[in-house]
Coordinates of C-alpha atoms in Angstrom, one line a residue:
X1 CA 110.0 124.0 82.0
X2 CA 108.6 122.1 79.0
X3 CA 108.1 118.7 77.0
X4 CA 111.9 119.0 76.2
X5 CA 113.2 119.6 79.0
X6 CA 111.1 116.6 80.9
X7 CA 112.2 114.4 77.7
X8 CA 116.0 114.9 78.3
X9 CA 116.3 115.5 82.2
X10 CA 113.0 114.1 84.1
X11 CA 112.2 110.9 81.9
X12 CA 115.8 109.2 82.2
X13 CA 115.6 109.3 85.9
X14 CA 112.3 107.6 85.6
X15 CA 113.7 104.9 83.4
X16 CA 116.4 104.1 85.1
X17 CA 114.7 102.7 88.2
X18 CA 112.7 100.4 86.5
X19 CA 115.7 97.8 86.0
X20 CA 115.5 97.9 89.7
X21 CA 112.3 97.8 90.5
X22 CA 112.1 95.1 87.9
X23 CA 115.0 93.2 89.7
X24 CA 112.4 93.0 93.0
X25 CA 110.1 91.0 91.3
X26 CA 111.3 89.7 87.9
X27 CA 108.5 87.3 87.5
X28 CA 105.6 89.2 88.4
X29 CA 103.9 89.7 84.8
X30 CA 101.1 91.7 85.9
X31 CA 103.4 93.8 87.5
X32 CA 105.6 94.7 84.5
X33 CA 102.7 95.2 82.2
X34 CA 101.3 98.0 85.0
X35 CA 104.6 99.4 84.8
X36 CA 105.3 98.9 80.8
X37 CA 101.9 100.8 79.9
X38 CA 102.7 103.6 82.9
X39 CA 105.7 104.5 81.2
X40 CA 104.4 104.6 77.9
X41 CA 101.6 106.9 79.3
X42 CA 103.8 109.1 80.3
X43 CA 106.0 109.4 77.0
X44 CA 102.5 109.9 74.9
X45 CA 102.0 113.0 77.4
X46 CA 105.6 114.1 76.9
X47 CA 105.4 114.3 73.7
X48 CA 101.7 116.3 73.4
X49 CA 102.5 118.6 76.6
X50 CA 103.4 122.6 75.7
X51 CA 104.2 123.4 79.1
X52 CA 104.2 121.9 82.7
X53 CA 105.7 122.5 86.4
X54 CA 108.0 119.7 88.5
X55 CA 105.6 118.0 91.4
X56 CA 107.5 117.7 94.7
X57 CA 105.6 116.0 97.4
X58 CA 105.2 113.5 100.4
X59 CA 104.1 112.8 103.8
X60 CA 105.7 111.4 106.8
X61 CA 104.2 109.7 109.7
X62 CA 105.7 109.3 113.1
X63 CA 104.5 107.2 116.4
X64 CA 105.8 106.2 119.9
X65 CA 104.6 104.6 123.0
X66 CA 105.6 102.9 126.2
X67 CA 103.9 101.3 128.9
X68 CA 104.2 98.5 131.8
X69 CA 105.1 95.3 130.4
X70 CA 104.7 92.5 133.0
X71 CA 107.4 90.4 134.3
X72 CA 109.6 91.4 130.7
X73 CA 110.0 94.5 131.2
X74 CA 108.8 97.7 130.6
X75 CA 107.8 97.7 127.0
X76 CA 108.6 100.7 124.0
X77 CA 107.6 101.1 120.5
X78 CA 107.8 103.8 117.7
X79 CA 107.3 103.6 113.8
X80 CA 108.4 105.8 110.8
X81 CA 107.0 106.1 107.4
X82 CA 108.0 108.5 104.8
X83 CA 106.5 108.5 101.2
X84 CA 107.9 110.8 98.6
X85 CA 107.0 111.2 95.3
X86 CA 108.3 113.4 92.3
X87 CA 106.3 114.4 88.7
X88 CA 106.2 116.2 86.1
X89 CA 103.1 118.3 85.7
X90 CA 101.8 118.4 81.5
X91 CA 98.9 120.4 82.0
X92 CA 96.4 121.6 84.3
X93 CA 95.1 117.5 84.7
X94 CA 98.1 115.5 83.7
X95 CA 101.0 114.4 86.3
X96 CA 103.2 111.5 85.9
X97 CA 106.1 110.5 87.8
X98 CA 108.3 107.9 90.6
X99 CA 106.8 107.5 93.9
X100 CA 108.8 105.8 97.1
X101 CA 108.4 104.8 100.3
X102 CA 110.2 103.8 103.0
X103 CA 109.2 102.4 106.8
X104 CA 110.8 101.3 110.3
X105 CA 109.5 99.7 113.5
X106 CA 110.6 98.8 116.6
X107 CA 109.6 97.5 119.3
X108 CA 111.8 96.8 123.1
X109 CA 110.9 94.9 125.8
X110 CA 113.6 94.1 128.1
X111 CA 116.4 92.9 126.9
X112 CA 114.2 91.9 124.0
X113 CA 114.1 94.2 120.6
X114 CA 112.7 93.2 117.2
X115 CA 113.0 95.6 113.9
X116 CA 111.5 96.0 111.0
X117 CA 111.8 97.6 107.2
X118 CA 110.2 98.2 104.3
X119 CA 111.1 100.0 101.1
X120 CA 109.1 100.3 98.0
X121 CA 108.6 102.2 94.7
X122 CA 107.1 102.6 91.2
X123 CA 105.4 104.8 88.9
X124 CA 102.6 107.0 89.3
X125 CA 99.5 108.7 87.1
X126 CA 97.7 111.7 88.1
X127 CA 94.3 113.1 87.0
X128 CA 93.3 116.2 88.3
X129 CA 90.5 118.5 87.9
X130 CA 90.8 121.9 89.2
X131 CA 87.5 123.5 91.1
X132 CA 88.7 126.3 92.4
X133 CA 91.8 128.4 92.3
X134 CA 92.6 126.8 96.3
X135 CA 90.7 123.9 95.8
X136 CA 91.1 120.4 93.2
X137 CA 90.7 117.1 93.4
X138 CA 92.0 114.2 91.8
X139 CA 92.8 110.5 90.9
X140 CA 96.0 108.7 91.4
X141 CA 96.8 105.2 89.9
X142 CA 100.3 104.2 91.2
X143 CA 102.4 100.8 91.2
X144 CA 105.0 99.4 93.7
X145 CA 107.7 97.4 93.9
X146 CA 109.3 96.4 97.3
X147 CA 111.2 94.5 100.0
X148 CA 111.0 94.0 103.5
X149 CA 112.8 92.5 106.7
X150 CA 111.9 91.7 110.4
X151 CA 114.8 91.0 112.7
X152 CA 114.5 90.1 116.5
X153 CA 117.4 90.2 118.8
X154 CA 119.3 90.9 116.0
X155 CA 118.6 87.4 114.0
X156 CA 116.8 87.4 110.9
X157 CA 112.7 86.4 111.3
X158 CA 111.5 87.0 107.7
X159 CA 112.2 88.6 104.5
X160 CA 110.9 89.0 101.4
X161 CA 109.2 91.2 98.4
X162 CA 105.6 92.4 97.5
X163 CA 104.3 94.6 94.8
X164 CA 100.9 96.6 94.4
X165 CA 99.2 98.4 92.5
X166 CA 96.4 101.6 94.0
X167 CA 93.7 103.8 92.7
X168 CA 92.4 106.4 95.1
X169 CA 90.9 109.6 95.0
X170 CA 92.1 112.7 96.7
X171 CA 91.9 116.3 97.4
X172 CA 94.4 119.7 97.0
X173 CA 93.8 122.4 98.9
X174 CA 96.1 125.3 97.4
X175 CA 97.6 127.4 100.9
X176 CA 99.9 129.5 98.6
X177 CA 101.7 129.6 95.4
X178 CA 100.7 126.1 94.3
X179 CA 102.2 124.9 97.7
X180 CA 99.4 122.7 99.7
X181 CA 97.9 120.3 101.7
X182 CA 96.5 116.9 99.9
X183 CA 94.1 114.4 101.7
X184 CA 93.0 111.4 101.0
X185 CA 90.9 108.8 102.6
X186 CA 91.3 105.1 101.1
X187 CA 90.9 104.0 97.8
X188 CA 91.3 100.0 96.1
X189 CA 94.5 97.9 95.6
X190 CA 95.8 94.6 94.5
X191 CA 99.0 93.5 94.9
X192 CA 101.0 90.3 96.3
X193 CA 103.6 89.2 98.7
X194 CA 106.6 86.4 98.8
X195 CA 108.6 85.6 102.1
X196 CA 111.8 84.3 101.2
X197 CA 111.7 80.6 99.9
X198 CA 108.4 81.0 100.4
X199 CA 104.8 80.7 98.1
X200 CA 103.5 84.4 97.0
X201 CA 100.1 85.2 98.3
X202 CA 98.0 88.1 96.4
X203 CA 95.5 90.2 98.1
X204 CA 92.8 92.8 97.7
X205 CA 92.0 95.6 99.8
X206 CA 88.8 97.9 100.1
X207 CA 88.9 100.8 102.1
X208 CA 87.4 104.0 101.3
X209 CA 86.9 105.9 104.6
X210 CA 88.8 103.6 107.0
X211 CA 91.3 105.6 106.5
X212 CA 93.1 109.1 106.6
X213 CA 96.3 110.7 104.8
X214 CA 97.4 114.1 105.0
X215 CA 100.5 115.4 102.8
X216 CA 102.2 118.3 101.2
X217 CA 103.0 119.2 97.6
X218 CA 104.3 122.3 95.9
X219 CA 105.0 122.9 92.0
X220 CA 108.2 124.0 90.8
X221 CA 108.6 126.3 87.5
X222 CA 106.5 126.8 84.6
X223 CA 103.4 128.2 84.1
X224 CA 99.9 127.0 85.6
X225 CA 97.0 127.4 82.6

């Protein structure tokens, strides 16, 4: 597994979604800069790295509930989320790649029910520094592109697009053979919204330590320096 091999096979596939995730929000400037100066981050590593390993990762997240609902109904709810991402590793700190993600909700009371949808993705950077031999931590810049819907009753509510971009740190913890656990707890992003025939609202979100991720990774061919 090596620079040529990422040049001819792995970098296509990352081209070729950004006409789509350019589609999503065609007017978003910022947006396409982020994503214009990811990808040529990712050929200047390309073309310096001597060998690397294939990133395969993600985490899924999974929740239900019911309870008494009054004079509706009883009332039901669950939620999925799954977010996976593939990279190719240069080196022992380099990774770039496409990261995804993709989310339903529902919630029934009664006769009522009202659904929801998101799906996103965009290109990711990876620095990582290596402490121990089961233990590294790093820094992941990533950008998004995405869509969304909310339906009740089976009508339409609302649908539009959003973008962001995030910076957060994280931590690896190597269970065996370069396959692990990675947490993170919050980290900074900007990004904006548009509802459908609607004005786009942008936002910015602080939140180191509100909050908890826990996924899996494991690296694919090659050889670790």
């Amino acid at each position: 597994m090596n620079a040529k091999y990422f040049l001819k096979r792995l970098l296509p596939g990352l081209i070729s979604m950004l006409p789509f995730t350019f589609a999503i929000h065609k007017n978003q400037n910022f947006m396409k800069r982020f994503f214009t100066i990811s990808l040529l981050i990712i050929c200047a590593n390309a073309a310096s790295a001597q060998s690397g390993t294939i990133l395969v990762g993600g985490d899924v997240a999974y929740s239900s509930g019911k309870g008494p609902g009054g004079p509706g109904g009883d009332f039901k709810s669950n939620s999925l989320s799954f977010n996976p991402y593939i990279g190719y590793q240069f080196n022992n700190h380099w990774t770039a790649g496409v990261v995804a993600g993709i989310s339903t909700a529902k919630q029934e009371q009664g006769p009522n029910e009202q659904k929801g949808s998101n799906f996103s993705a965009g290109p990711f950077v990876r620095y990582t520094k290596t402490v121990s031999d089961i233990f590294a931590l790093y820094g992941q810049l990533e950008g998004r592109f995405g869509s969304g819907k909310s339906k009740s009753n089976g009508i339409t509510l609302s649908e539009g697009t959003f973008n962001s971009v995030n910076l957060f740190p994280a931590a690896f913890i190597n269970l065996k053979n370069n396959f692990g656990l990675n947490f993170n707890f919050g980290g900074i992003s900007y990004g904006s919204n548009k509802p459908e025939g609607g004005e786009s609202n942008t936002n910015f979100n602080l939140n180191f330590g509100k909050v908890a991720n826990i996924g899996i990774s494991k690296n694919f061919g090659g050889k670790r320096k």
